[in-house]
PDB file of C-alpha atoms in Angstrom:
ATOM      1  CA  MET A 214      21.306  -3.259 -17.761  1.00  0.00           C
ATOM      2  CA  LYS A 215      20.145  -2.601 -21.415  1.00  0.00           C
ATOM      3  CA  ILE A 216      16.612  -1.455 -21.732  1.00  0.00           C
ATOM      4  CA  ASP A 217      16.456   0.158 -25.086  1.00  0.00           C
ATOM      5  CA  SER A 218      12.888  -1.492 -25.605  1.00  0.00           C
ATOM      6  CA  VAL A 219       9.615  -2.621 -23.600  1.00  0.00           C
ATOM      7  CA  GLY A 220       6.843  -4.886 -24.351  1.00  0.00           C
ATOM      8  CA  ILE A 221       3.562  -4.198 -22.741  1.00  0.00           C
ATOM      9  CA  ILE A 222       1.115  -7.323 -22.366  1.00  0.00           C
ATOM     10  CA  GLY A 223      -2.242  -5.815 -22.726  1.00  0.00           C
ATOM     11  CA  GLY A 224      -3.999  -3.654 -24.393  1.00  0.00           C
ATOM     12  CA  GLY A 225      -6.741  -1.635 -21.661  1.00  0.00           C
ATOM     13  CA  ALA A 226      -6.605   1.642 -20.813  1.00  0.00           C
ATOM     14  CA  TRP A 227      -3.666   1.442 -18.088  1.00  0.00           C
ATOM     15  CA  GLY A 228      -1.675  -0.953 -20.880  1.00  0.00           C
ATOM     16  CA  THR A 229      -1.952   1.811 -23.113  1.00  0.00           C
ATOM     17  CA  ALA A 230      -1.093   4.575 -20.787  1.00  0.00           C
ATOM     18  CA  LEU A 231       1.849   2.724 -19.889  1.00  0.00           C
ATOM     19  CA  ALA A 232       2.662   2.355 -23.224  1.00  0.00           C
ATOM     20  CA  GLN A 233       2.648   5.957 -23.616  1.00  0.00           C
ATOM     21  CA  ALA A 234       4.954   6.668 -20.654  1.00  0.00           C
ATOM     22  CA  MET A 235       7.633   4.368 -22.142  1.00  0.00           C
ATOM     23  CA  ALA A 236       7.455   6.081 -25.095  1.00  0.00           C
ATOM     24  CA  PHE A 237       7.892   9.774 -23.030  1.00  0.00           C
ATOM     25  CA  ALA A 238      11.129   7.818 -21.647  1.00  0.00           C
ATOM     26  CA  GLY A 239      12.340   7.403 -24.901  1.00  0.00           C
ATOM     27  CA  ARG A 240      11.917   3.404 -25.379  1.00  0.00           C
ATOM     28  CA  LYS A 241      11.037   1.697 -28.314  1.00  0.00           C
ATOM     29  CA  VAL A 242       7.598  -0.071 -27.480  1.00  0.00           C
ATOM     30  CA  THR A 243       5.539  -3.041 -28.819  1.00  0.00           C
ATOM     31  CA  LEU A 244       1.822  -3.120 -27.306  1.00  0.00           C
ATOM     32  CA  TRP A 245      -0.264  -6.965 -27.283  1.00  0.00           C
ATOM     33  CA  ALA A 246      -3.548  -6.486 -27.212  1.00  0.00           C
ATOM     34  CA  ARG A 247      -6.057  -9.265 -28.104  1.00  0.00           C
ATOM     35  CA  GLU A 248      -8.632  -7.321 -29.572  1.00  0.00           C
ATOM     36  CA  ASP A 249      -7.954  -7.130 -33.364  1.00  0.00           C
ATOM     37  CA  ASP A 250      -9.747  -3.721 -33.380  1.00  0.00           C
ATOM     38  CA  VAL A 251      -7.408  -2.088 -30.481  1.00  0.00           C
ATOM     39  CA  VAL A 252      -4.292  -3.261 -32.872  1.00  0.00           C
ATOM     40  CA  ALA A 253      -5.618  -1.607 -35.708  1.00  0.00           C
ATOM     41  CA  ALA A 254      -6.561   1.380 -34.296  1.00  0.00           C
ATOM     42  CA  ILE A 255      -3.087   1.787 -32.657  1.00  0.00           C
ATOM     43  CA  ASN A 256      -1.364   1.316 -35.834  1.00  0.00           C
ATOM     44  CA  ALA A 257      -3.428   3.203 -38.213  1.00  0.00           C
ATOM     45  CA  ARG A 258      -5.054   6.163 -36.103  1.00  0.00           C
ATOM     46  CA  HIS A 259      -2.750   6.385 -32.721  1.00  0.00           C
ATOM     47  CA  GLU A 260      -5.404   5.654 -30.518  1.00  0.00           C
ATOM     48  CA  ASN A 261      -7.122   3.178 -28.339  1.00  0.00           C
ATOM     49  CA  GLU A 262     -10.572   4.225 -29.465  1.00  0.00           C
ATOM     50  CA  THR A 263     -12.024   1.199 -27.170  1.00  0.00           C
ATOM     51  CA  PHE A 264     -10.392   1.526 -23.751  1.00  0.00           C
ATOM     52  CA  LEU A 265      -9.013   4.766 -24.058  1.00  0.00           C
ATOM     53  CA  PRO A 266     -10.619   7.170 -26.634  1.00  0.00           C
ATOM     54  CA  GLY A 267      -9.857  10.727 -27.277  1.00  0.00           C
ATOM     55  CA  VAL A 268      -6.179  10.444 -26.465  1.00  0.00           C
ATOM     56  CA  ALA A 269      -3.300  11.031 -28.712  1.00  0.00           C
ATOM     57  CA  LEU A 270      -0.708   8.270 -28.748  1.00  0.00           C
ATOM     58  CA  ASP A 271       3.126   8.454 -29.485  1.00  0.00           C
ATOM     59  CA  ALA A 272       3.313   7.693 -33.175  1.00  0.00           C
ATOM     60  CA  GLY A 273       6.409   5.494 -32.625  1.00  0.00           C
ATOM     61  CA  ILE A 274       4.225   2.580 -30.261  1.00  0.00           C
ATOM     62  CA  VAL A 275       3.241  -0.723 -32.440  1.00  0.00           C
ATOM     63  CA  ALA A 276       0.519  -2.914 -31.720  1.00  0.00           C
ATOM     64  CA  THR A 277       0.459  -6.185 -32.179  1.00  0.00           C
ATOM     65  CA  GLY A 278      -1.485  -9.748 -32.076  1.00  0.00           C
ATOM     66  CA  ASP A 279       1.744 -11.738 -31.502  1.00  0.00           C
ATOM     67  CA  LEU A 280       2.560 -12.358 -27.818  1.00  0.00           C
ATOM     68  CA  ALA A 281       6.451 -13.366 -28.763  1.00  0.00           C
ATOM     69  CA  ALA A 282       6.822  -9.881 -30.369  1.00  0.00           C
ATOM     70  CA  ALA A 283       5.973  -7.957 -27.310  1.00  0.00           C
ATOM     71  CA  ALA A 284       8.063 -10.704 -25.323  1.00  0.00           C
ATOM     72  CA  ALA A 285      11.286 -10.255 -27.133  1.00  0.00           C
ATOM     73  CA  CYS A 286      11.615  -6.673 -25.722  1.00  0.00           C
ATOM     74  CA  ASP A 287      14.359  -6.042 -23.617  1.00  0.00           C
ATOM     75  CA  ALA A 288      11.666  -5.769 -20.398  1.00  0.00           C
ATOM     76  CA  VAL A 289       8.142  -6.796 -20.267  1.00  0.00           C
ATOM     77  CA  LEU A 290       5.106  -5.319 -18.511  1.00  0.00           C
ATOM     78  CA  LEU A 291       2.281  -7.656 -17.557  1.00  0.00           C
ATOM     79  CA  VAL A 292      -0.898  -5.749 -17.677  1.00  0.00           C
ATOM     80  CA  VAL A 293      -3.600  -8.001 -18.385  1.00  0.00           C
ATOM     81  CA  PRO A 294      -6.366  -8.260 -15.697  1.00  0.00           C
ATOM     82  CA  ALA A 295      -5.215  -9.986 -12.281  1.00  0.00           C
ATOM     83  CA  GLN A 296      -7.695 -13.095 -12.501  1.00  0.00           C
ATOM     84  CA  HIS A 297      -5.933 -13.559 -16.272  1.00  0.00           C
ATOM     85  CA  VAL A 298      -2.093 -12.812 -15.378  1.00  0.00           C
ATOM     86  CA  ARG A 299      -1.638 -16.847 -14.776  1.00  0.00           C
ATOM     87  CA  ARG A 300      -2.923 -18.138 -18.225  1.00  0.00           C
ATOM     88  CA  VAL A 301      -0.752 -15.127 -20.236  1.00  0.00           C
ATOM     89  CA  ALA A 302       1.927 -15.854 -18.034  1.00  0.00           C
ATOM     90  CA  ARG A 303       1.680 -19.539 -18.457  1.00  0.00           C
ATOM     91  CA  ASP A 304       1.682 -18.912 -22.427  1.00  0.00           C
ATOM     92  CA  MET A 305       4.692 -16.276 -22.166  1.00  0.00           C
ATOM     93  CA  ARG A 306       6.923 -18.961 -20.346  1.00  0.00           C
ATOM     94  CA  PRO A 307       8.656 -20.166 -23.491  1.00  0.00           C
ATOM     95  CA  LEU A 308       9.091 -16.879 -24.920  1.00  0.00           C
ATOM     96  CA  LEU A 309      10.785 -15.291 -22.212  1.00  0.00           C
ATOM     97  CA  ARG A 310      14.657 -15.231 -21.379  1.00  0.00           C
ATOM     98  CA  ASN A 311      16.076 -15.874 -18.131  1.00  0.00           C
ATOM     99  CA  CYS A 312      16.316 -12.925 -15.809  1.00  0.00           C
ATOM    100  CA  GLN A 313      14.632 -10.776 -18.180  1.00  0.00           C
ATOM    101  CA  PRO A 314      12.678  -7.870 -16.342  1.00  0.00           C
ATOM    102  CA  VAL A 315       9.507  -8.614 -16.247  1.00  0.00           C
ATOM    103  CA  VAL A 316       6.825  -5.976 -14.477  1.00  0.00           C
ATOM    104  CA  MET A 317       4.074  -6.829 -13.018  1.00  0.00           C
ATOM    105  CA  CYS A 318       1.545  -4.131 -13.408  1.00  0.00           C
ATOM    106  CA  SER A 319      -1.817  -5.908 -12.215  1.00  0.00           C
ATOM    107  CA  LYS A 320      -3.384  -4.762  -9.286  1.00  0.00           C
ATOM    108  CA  GLY A 321      -5.499  -7.324  -7.471  1.00  0.00           C
ATOM    109  CA  ILE A 322      -5.222 -11.119  -5.785  1.00  0.00           C
ATOM    110  CA  GLU A 323      -6.351 -14.166  -7.695  1.00  0.00           C
ATOM    111  CA  GLN A 324      -9.311 -15.057  -6.298  1.00  0.00           C
ATOM    112  CA  ALA A 325      -9.080 -19.297  -6.880  1.00  0.00           C
ATOM    113  CA  SER A 326      -5.873 -19.055  -4.987  1.00  0.00           C
ATOM    114  CA  GLY A 327      -5.819 -16.203  -2.817  1.00  0.00           C
ATOM    115  CA  LYS A 328      -2.020 -15.354  -3.866  1.00  0.00           C
ATOM    116  CA  MET A 329      -0.817 -12.175  -4.687  1.00  0.00           C
ATOM    117  CA  MET A 330       0.253 -11.564  -8.452  1.00  0.00           C
ATOM    118  CA  GLY A 331       4.017 -11.579  -7.587  1.00  0.00           C
ATOM    119  CA  ASP A 332       3.350 -15.509  -6.261  1.00  0.00           C
ATOM    120  CA  VAL A 333       1.643 -16.376  -9.344  1.00  0.00           C
ATOM    121  CA  LEU A 334       4.290 -14.637 -11.187  1.00  0.00           C
ATOM    122  CA  ALA A 335       6.813 -16.808  -9.431  1.00  0.00           C
ATOM    123  CA  GLU A 336       5.128 -19.776  -9.835  1.00  0.00           C
ATOM    124  CA  GLU A 337       4.814 -19.276 -14.035  1.00  0.00           C
ATOM    125  CA  LEU A 338       8.107 -17.754 -14.713  1.00  0.00           C
ATOM    126  CA  PRO A 339      10.499 -18.893 -12.412  1.00  0.00           C
ATOM    127  CA  HIS A 340      13.094 -17.976 -14.525  1.00  0.00           C
ATOM    128  CA  VAL A 341      12.657 -14.288 -15.036  1.00  0.00           C
ATOM    129  CA  THR A 342      13.557 -11.094 -12.552  1.00  0.00           C
ATOM    130  CA  PRO A 343      10.168  -9.929 -11.526  1.00  0.00           C
ATOM    131  CA  LEU A 344       9.208  -6.491 -10.575  1.00  0.00           C
ATOM    132  CA  VAL A 345       5.913  -4.995  -9.166  1.00  0.00           C
ATOM    133  CA  LEU A 346       4.775  -1.352 -10.425  1.00  0.00           C
ATOM    134  CA  SER A 347       1.955   0.164  -8.118  1.00  0.00           C
ATOM    135  CA  GLY A 348       0.960   3.723  -7.204  1.00  0.00           C
ATOM    136  CA  PRO A 349      -1.484   6.564  -7.567  1.00  0.00           C
ATOM    137  CA  SER A 350      -2.187   7.079 -11.375  1.00  0.00           C
ATOM    138  CA  PHE A 351      -5.165   7.395 -13.917  1.00  0.00           C
ATOM    139  CA  ALA A 352      -4.703   5.910 -17.039  1.00  0.00           C
ATOM    140  CA  ALA A 353      -5.930   8.956 -19.127  1.00  0.00           C
ATOM    141  CA  ASP A 354      -3.496  11.129 -16.731  1.00  0.00           C
ATOM    142  CA  VAL A 355      -0.542   9.174 -17.618  1.00  0.00           C
ATOM    143  CA  ALA A 356      -1.417   9.188 -21.129  1.00  0.00           C
ATOM    144  CA  ARG A 357      -1.399  12.769 -21.584  1.00  0.00           C
ATOM    145  CA  GLY A 358       1.650  13.244 -20.081  1.00  0.00           C
ATOM    146  CA  LEU A 359       0.829  14.626 -16.799  1.00  0.00           C
ATOM    147  CA  PRO A 360       2.607  14.277 -13.845  1.00  0.00           C
ATOM    148  CA  ALA A 361       2.927  10.940 -11.658  1.00  0.00           C
ATOM    149  CA  ALA A 362       4.788   9.325  -9.115  1.00  0.00           C
ATOM    150  CA  LEU A 363       4.653   5.629  -8.692  1.00  0.00           C
ATOM    151  CA  THR A 364       6.742   2.793  -6.770  1.00  0.00           C
ATOM    152  CA  LEU A 365       8.863  -0.108  -8.401  1.00  0.00           C
ATOM    153  CA  ALA A 366       9.571  -2.769  -6.260  1.00  0.00           C
ATOM    154  CA  CYS A 367      12.386  -5.428  -6.796  1.00  0.00           C
ATOM    155  CA  ALA A 368      13.573  -8.154  -4.088  1.00  0.00           C
ATOM    156  CA  ASP A 369      17.276  -6.553  -5.331  1.00  0.00           C
ATOM    157  CA  GLU A 370      16.899  -3.302  -4.765  1.00  0.00           C
ATOM    158  CA  ALA A 371      19.953  -2.397  -7.373  1.00  0.00           C
ATOM    159  CA  VAL A 372      17.932  -4.152 -10.067  1.00  0.00           C
ATOM    160  CA  GLY A 373      14.998  -2.369  -9.337  1.00  0.00           C
ATOM    161  CA  GLN A 374      17.089   1.208  -9.269  1.00  0.00           C
ATOM    162  CA  GLU A 375      18.135   0.128 -12.829  1.00  0.00           C
ATOM    163  CA  VAL A 376      14.941  -0.261 -13.743  1.00  0.00           C
ATOM    164  CA  ALA A 377      13.374   2.555 -12.667  1.00  0.00           C
ATOM    165  CA  GLU A 378      15.868   4.815 -14.273  1.00  0.00           C
ATOM    166  CA  ARG A 379      15.357   3.337 -17.496  1.00  0.00           C
ATOM    167  CA  LEU A 380      11.448   3.380 -17.489  1.00  0.00           C
ATOM    168  CA  GLY A 381      11.060   6.675 -15.432  1.00  0.00           C
ATOM    169  CA  SER A 382      10.717  10.264 -17.012  1.00  0.00           C
ATOM    170  CA  ALA A 383      10.314  13.862 -15.755  1.00  0.00           C
ATOM    171  CA  LYS A 384       6.500  13.078 -16.708  1.00  0.00           C
ATOM    172  CA  PHE A 385       6.497   9.632 -14.703  1.00  0.00           C
ATOM    173  CA  ARG A 386       8.709   9.442 -11.782  1.00  0.00           C
ATOM    174  CA  LEU A 387       9.549   6.198 -10.002  1.00  0.00           C
ATOM    175  CA  TYR A 388      10.562   5.549  -6.626  1.00  0.00           C
ATOM    176  CA  TRP A 389      12.031   2.126  -5.819  1.00  0.00           C
ATOM    177  CA  SER A 390      11.350  -0.736  -3.166  1.00  0.00           C
ATOM    178  CA  SER A 391      12.800  -3.687  -2.215  1.00  0.00           C
ATOM    179  CA  ASP A 392       9.430  -4.712  -0.601  1.00  0.00           C
ATOM    180  CA  MET A 393       7.303  -6.055  -3.196  1.00  0.00           C
ATOM    181  CA  VAL A 394       4.656  -7.870  -0.916  1.00  0.00           C
ATOM    182  CA  GLY A 395       3.742  -3.791   0.572  1.00  0.00           C
ATOM    183  CA  VAL A 396       3.553  -2.977  -3.111  1.00  0.00           C
ATOM    184  CA  GLU A 397       1.288  -5.407  -4.416  1.00  0.00           C
ATOM    185  CA  LEU A 398      -0.971  -5.509  -1.357  1.00  0.00           C
ATOM    186  CA  GLY A 399      -1.455  -1.594  -1.749  1.00  0.00           C
ATOM    187  CA  GLY A 400      -2.698  -1.551  -4.905  1.00  0.00           C
ATOM    188  CA  ALA A 401      -4.768  -4.793  -4.268  1.00  0.00           C
ATOM    189  CA  LEU A 402      -6.569  -3.577  -1.457  1.00  0.00           C
ATOM    190  CA  LYS A 403      -7.805   0.056  -2.359  1.00  0.00           C
ATOM    191  CA  ASN A 404      -9.912  -1.269  -5.152  1.00  0.00           C
ATOM    192  CA  VAL A 405     -11.363  -3.330  -2.740  1.00  0.00           C
ATOM    193  CA  LEU A 406     -11.757   0.014  -0.219  1.00  0.00           C
ATOM    194  CA  ALA A 407     -12.824   2.127  -3.251  1.00  0.00           C
ATOM    195  CA  ILE A 408     -16.144   0.435  -3.461  1.00  0.00           C
ATOM    196  CA  ALA A 409     -16.626   0.952  -0.207  1.00  0.00           C
ATOM    197  CA  ALA A 410     -16.000   5.002  -0.458  1.00  0.00           C
ATOM    198  CA  GLY A 411     -18.274   4.674  -3.605  1.00  0.00           C
ATOM    199  CA  ILE A 412     -20.786   3.018  -1.828  1.00  0.00           C
ATOM    200  CA  VAL A 413     -20.331   6.059   1.031  1.00  0.00           C
ATOM    201  CA  ASP A 414     -20.984   8.684  -1.765  1.00  0.00           C
ATOM    202  CA  GLY A 415     -23.583   6.990  -3.572  1.00  0.00           C
ATOM    203  CA  GLN A 416     -25.600   6.787  -0.063  1.00  0.00           C
ATOM    204  CA  GLY A 417     -24.939  10.779   0.337  1.00  0.00           C
ATOM    205  CA  LEU A 418     -23.709   9.707   3.681  1.00  0.00           C
ATOM    206  CA  GLY A 419     -21.259  13.023   3.635  1.00  0.00           C
ATOM    207  CA  ALA A 420     -17.886  13.931   3.608  1.00  0.00           C
ATOM    208  CA  SER A 421     -17.028  12.986   7.200  1.00  0.00           C
ATOM    209  CA  ALA A 422     -18.023   9.421   6.527  1.00  0.00           C
ATOM    210  CA  HIS A 423     -15.984   9.221   3.810  1.00  0.00           C
ATOM    211  CA  ALA A 424     -13.079  10.428   5.606  1.00  0.00           C
ATOM    212  CA  ALA A 425     -13.746   8.027   8.449  1.00  0.00           C
ATOM    213  CA  LEU A 426     -14.298   5.209   6.009  1.00  0.00           C
ATOM    214  CA  VAL A 427     -10.996   5.960   4.356  1.00  0.00           C
ATOM    215  CA  THR A 428      -9.349   6.282   7.235  1.00  0.00           C
ATOM    216  CA  ARG A 429     -10.036   2.878   8.745  1.00  0.00           C
ATOM    217  CA  GLY A 430      -9.678   1.083   5.621  1.00  0.00           C
ATOM    218  CA  PHE A 431      -6.154   2.231   5.592  1.00  0.00           C
ATOM    219  CA  ALA A 432      -5.920   0.631   9.337  1.00  0.00           C
ATOM    220  CA  GLU A 433      -7.255  -2.499   7.296  1.00  0.00           C
ATOM    221  CA  MET A 434      -4.447  -2.412   5.007  1.00  0.00           C
ATOM    222  CA  ARG A 435      -1.687  -1.971   7.450  1.00  0.00           C
ATOM    223  CA  ARG A 436      -2.908  -4.781   9.643  1.00  0.00           C
ATOM    224  CA  LEU A 437      -3.277  -7.095   6.878  1.00  0.00           C
ATOM    225  CA  GLY A 438       0.492  -6.133   5.399  1.00  0.00           C
ATOM    226  CA  LYS A 439       2.003  -6.378   8.932  1.00  0.00           C
ATOM    227  CA  ALA A 440       0.582 -10.230   9.141  1.00  0.00           C
ATOM    228  CA  LEU A 441       1.896 -10.964   5.363  1.00  0.00           C
ATOM    229  CA  GLY A 442       5.547  -9.055   6.445  1.00  0.00           C
ATOM    230  CA  ALA A 443       4.900  -5.695   4.480  1.00  0.00           C
ATOM    231  CA  ARG A 444       6.822  -3.189   5.799  1.00  0.00           C
ATOM    232  CA  LEU A 445       4.502  -0.325   6.747  1.00  0.00           C
ATOM    233  CA  GLU A 446       6.523   2.229   5.736  1.00  0.00           C
ATOM    234  CA  THR A 447       5.491   0.988   2.141  1.00  0.00           C
ATOM    235  CA  LEU A 448       2.155   0.926   3.103  1.00  0.00           C
ATOM    236  CA  ASN A 449       2.214   4.723   4.042  1.00  0.00           C
ATOM    237  CA  GLY A 450       3.759   5.315   0.455  1.00  0.00           C
ATOM    238  CA  LEU A 451       2.979   6.007  -2.864  1.00  0.00           C
ATOM    239  CA  SER A 452       1.615   2.240  -3.443  1.00  0.00           C
ATOM    240  CA  GLY A 453      -0.500   2.012  -0.266  1.00  0.00           C
ATOM    241  CA  LEU A 454      -1.717   5.669   1.116  1.00  0.00           C
ATOM    242  CA  GLY A 455      -1.024   7.434  -2.222  1.00  0.00           C
ATOM    243  CA  ASP A 456      -3.227   5.054  -4.093  1.00  0.00           C
ATOM    244  CA  LEU A 457      -5.709   4.567  -1.499  1.00  0.00           C
ATOM    245  CA  ILE A 458      -6.507   8.748  -1.669  1.00  0.00           C
ATOM    246  CA  LEU A 459      -6.508   8.701  -5.592  1.00  0.00           C
ATOM    247  CA  THR A 460      -8.963   5.936  -6.031  1.00  0.00           C
ATOM    248  CA  CYS A 461     -11.156   6.603  -2.657  1.00  0.00           C
ATOM    249  CA  GLY A 462     -11.318  10.214  -4.202  1.00  0.00           C
ATOM    250  CA  SER A 463     -12.496  10.246  -7.516  1.00  0.00           C
ATOM    251  CA  PRO A 464     -15.379   8.433  -9.704  1.00  0.00           C
ATOM    252  CA  GLN A 465     -12.762   8.095 -12.087  1.00  0.00           C
ATOM    253  CA  SER A 466     -11.923   5.232 -10.643  1.00  0.00           C
ATOM    254  CA  ARG A 467     -13.766   2.201 -11.882  1.00  0.00           C
ATOM    255  CA  ASN A 468     -14.005   0.793  -8.242  1.00  0.00           C
ATOM    256  CA  MET A 469     -15.187   4.023  -6.754  1.00  0.00           C
ATOM    257  CA  SER A 470     -17.597   4.139  -9.718  1.00  0.00           C
ATOM    258  CA  LEU A 471     -19.036   0.697  -8.956  1.00  0.00           C
ATOM    259  CA  GLY A 472     -19.504   1.300  -5.356  1.00  0.00           C
ATOM    260  CA  ARG A 473     -20.956   4.866  -6.002  1.00  0.00           C
ATOM    261  CA  ALA A 474     -23.731   2.960  -8.681  1.00  0.00           C
ATOM    262  CA  LEU A 475     -24.236   0.319  -5.473  1.00  0.00           C
ATOM    263  CA  GLY A 476     -24.752   2.931  -3.147  1.00  0.00           C
ATOM    264  CA  GLN A 477     -27.417   4.370  -5.089  1.00  0.00           C
ATOM    265  CA  GLY A 478     -29.514   0.990  -5.767  1.00  0.00           C
ATOM    266  CA  GLU A 479     -28.241  -0.399  -8.907  1.00  0.00           C
ATOM    267  CA  ALA A 480     -27.781  -4.247  -9.230  1.00  0.00           C
ATOM    268  CA  ILE A 481     -24.045  -5.124  -9.428  1.00  0.00           C
ATOM    269  CA  ASP A 482     -24.490  -7.713 -12.802  1.00  0.00           C
ATOM    270  CA  LYS A 483     -26.303  -4.780 -14.217  1.00  0.00           C
ATOM    271  CA  VAL A 484     -23.089  -2.298 -13.389  1.00  0.00           C
ATOM    272  CA  LEU A 485     -20.633  -4.964 -14.609  1.00  0.00           C
ATOM    273  CA  ALA A 486     -22.524  -5.696 -17.840  1.00  0.00           C
ATOM    274  CA  GLY A 487     -22.072  -2.029 -18.627  1.00  0.00           C
ATOM    275  CA  ARG A 488     -18.390  -2.108 -18.737  1.00  0.00           C
ATOM    276  CA  LEU A 489     -16.035  -3.194 -21.006  1.00  0.00           C
ATOM    277  CA  ALA A 490     -12.722  -2.516 -18.203  1.00  0.00           C
ATOM    278  CA  VAL A 491     -12.369  -5.070 -15.505  1.00  0.00           C
ATOM    279  CA  THR A 492     -13.401  -3.657 -12.277  1.00  0.00           C
ATOM    280  CA  GLU A 493     -10.744  -5.818 -10.159  1.00  0.00           C
ATOM    281  CA  GLY A 494     -11.813  -4.803  -6.638  1.00  0.00           C
ATOM    282  CA  VAL A 495     -15.138  -7.241  -7.112  1.00  0.00           C
ATOM    283  CA  TYR A 496     -12.897 -10.195  -7.558  1.00  0.00           C
ATOM    284  CA  THR A 497     -10.566  -9.237  -4.954  1.00  0.00           C
ATOM    285  CA  ALA A 498     -12.703  -8.509  -2.155  1.00  0.00           C
ATOM    286  CA  THR A 499     -13.271 -12.080  -2.078  1.00  0.00           C
ATOM    287  CA  ALA A 500      -9.779 -13.117  -1.988  1.00  0.00           C
ATOM    288  CA  VAL A 501      -9.052 -10.384   0.640  1.00  0.00           C
ATOM    289  CA  ARG A 502     -11.713 -11.877   3.108  1.00  0.00           C
ATOM    290  CA  GLY A 503      -9.888 -15.497   2.627  1.00  0.00           C
ATOM    291  CA  LEU A 504      -6.582 -13.853   3.567  1.00  0.00           C
ATOM    292  CA  ALA A 505      -8.045 -12.342   6.390  1.00  0.00           C
ATOM    293  CA  GLU A 506      -9.408 -15.276   7.951  1.00  0.00           C
ATOM    294  CA  ALA A 507      -6.342 -16.980   7.262  1.00  0.00           C
ATOM    295  CA  ASN A 508      -4.331 -14.457   8.971  1.00  0.00           C
ATOM    296  CA  ASP A 509      -6.603 -14.079  11.701  1.00  0.00           C
ATOM    297  CA  VAL A 510      -7.000 -10.259  10.688  1.00  0.00           C
ATOM    298  CA  ASP A 511     -10.078  -8.242  11.540  1.00  0.00           C
ATOM    299  CA  MET A 512     -10.927  -6.561   8.428  1.00  0.00           C
ATOM    300  CA  PRO A 513     -14.688  -5.385   8.614  1.00  0.00           C
ATOM    301  CA  ILE A 514     -14.893  -3.101   6.042  1.00  0.00           C
ATOM    302  CA  CYS A 515     -13.299  -5.448   2.992  1.00  0.00           C
ATOM    303  CA  ALA A 516     -15.505  -8.062   4.522  1.00  0.00           C
ATOM    304  CA  ALA A 517     -18.656  -5.637   4.196  1.00  0.00           C
ATOM    305  CA  VAL A 518     -17.739  -5.102   0.744  1.00  0.00           C
ATOM    306  CA  CYS A 519     -17.272  -8.849  -0.076  1.00  0.00           C
ATOM    307  CA  ASP A 520     -20.849  -9.446   1.446  1.00  0.00           C
ATOM    308  CA  VAL A 521     -22.359  -7.018  -0.602  1.00  0.00           C
ATOM    309  CA  VAL A 522     -20.932  -8.001  -4.046  1.00  0.00           C
ATOM    310  CA  GLU A 523     -21.110 -11.303  -3.584  1.00  0.00           C
ATOM    311  CA  GLY A 524     -24.852 -10.754  -2.655  1.00  0.00           C
ATOM    312  CA  ARG A 525     -25.147 -11.927   0.876  1.00  0.00           C
ATOM    313  CA  ALA A 526     -26.171  -8.351   2.454  1.00  0.00           C
ATOM    314  CA  SER A 527     -27.564  -5.190   1.087  1.00  0.00           C
ATOM    315  CA  VAL A 528     -25.708  -1.833   1.258  1.00  0.00           C
ATOM    316  CA  ARG A 529     -28.237  -0.829   4.307  1.00  0.00           C
ATOM    317  CA  ASP A 530     -27.287  -3.842   6.524  1.00  0.00           C
ATOM    318  CA  VAL A 531     -23.832  -3.490   5.983  1.00  0.00           C
ATOM    319  CA  ILE A 532     -23.458   0.105   6.838  1.00  0.00           C
ATOM    320  CA  GLY A 533     -25.457  -0.462   9.645  1.00  0.00           C
ATOM    321  CA  GLN A 534     -23.294  -3.544  11.037  1.00  0.00           C
ATOM    322  CA  LEU A 535     -20.266  -1.365  10.491  1.00  0.00           C
ATOM    323  CA  MET A 536     -21.708   1.761  12.647  1.00  0.00           C
ATOM    324  CA  GLN A 537     -22.663  -0.910  15.430  1.00  0.00           C
ATOM    325  CA  ARG A 538     -19.748  -2.622  15.973  1.00  0.00           C
ATOM    326  CA  PRO A 539     -18.499  -2.582  19.701  1.00  0.00           C
ATOM    327  CA  LEU A 540     -16.522   0.496  20.470  1.00  0.00           C
ATOM    328  CA  LYS A 541     -12.786   0.335  20.745  1.00  0.00           C
ATOM    329  CA  ALA A 542      -9.231   1.824  21.050  1.00  0.00           C
ATOM    330  CA  GLU A 543      -8.412   3.362  17.700  1.00  0.00           C
ATOM    331  CA  ASP A 544      -4.587   2.166  17.776  1.00  0.00           C
TER     332      ASP A 544
END
């Protein structure tokens, strides 16, 4: 498969980091951003001063406001916020070729429909070859060339392996999988659970409570994954447990830092108003609750996060409710 050029759709921190990773892999990179100032800064000063300041970008990365220019590349990485994937994919439909590899890099679930990003991609771009990329990776680490390992999933494992070999590098190690649902689900759920972990941290509940929260959150991820047909070994890997450990363990995570602010008593509207970047877990929480109810899966931690971000319950109330749930066997 010829993949000499890669189009990045989305000029946020993660899209910029992936552009840098593709440049490290020796690919010719075209990055599409909707913000004119982001395009200008990358082309003139090789830095995304808005979303990833302080990181020098490869001089070969070309930014553009022309969606067609990025879509014309051999492979495309779709890195817009999850709630905007459908609209952007629809705009790209006439620009993409049959069987062109399109890698979903957005982590979330569509709030309006409760559908996974892969399902949205299949509806809007049925003629392309869809893949999913997810795993433990902070944008700043990847952009600086620090080691990272992620999972690239494709229903056709041979295609997934070939694309992984073309997009990966010594700095950006890609494992391949055929379990697209498992890889997507891990990336989406960890954002919701990271908000919960941040709340625990913000409340000063201690390391023991944090460990319990992450462990029981992982149990919820596995239960929903099983109901949706994901492989448990996928959720035990980089795109599930690995990403959960990273995102729940550092305030560098937008979702954990939001949860920490909520735990310290700040109002969610105020926290979100002060951010340029999207905090995906806020929107995914509602969709996860709907999926859990539709599939009769018990997910009390995710439900509690949903109650908090939607203003139905206070932080103290949901913590009390979780701790007073009836005792049961762990497995």
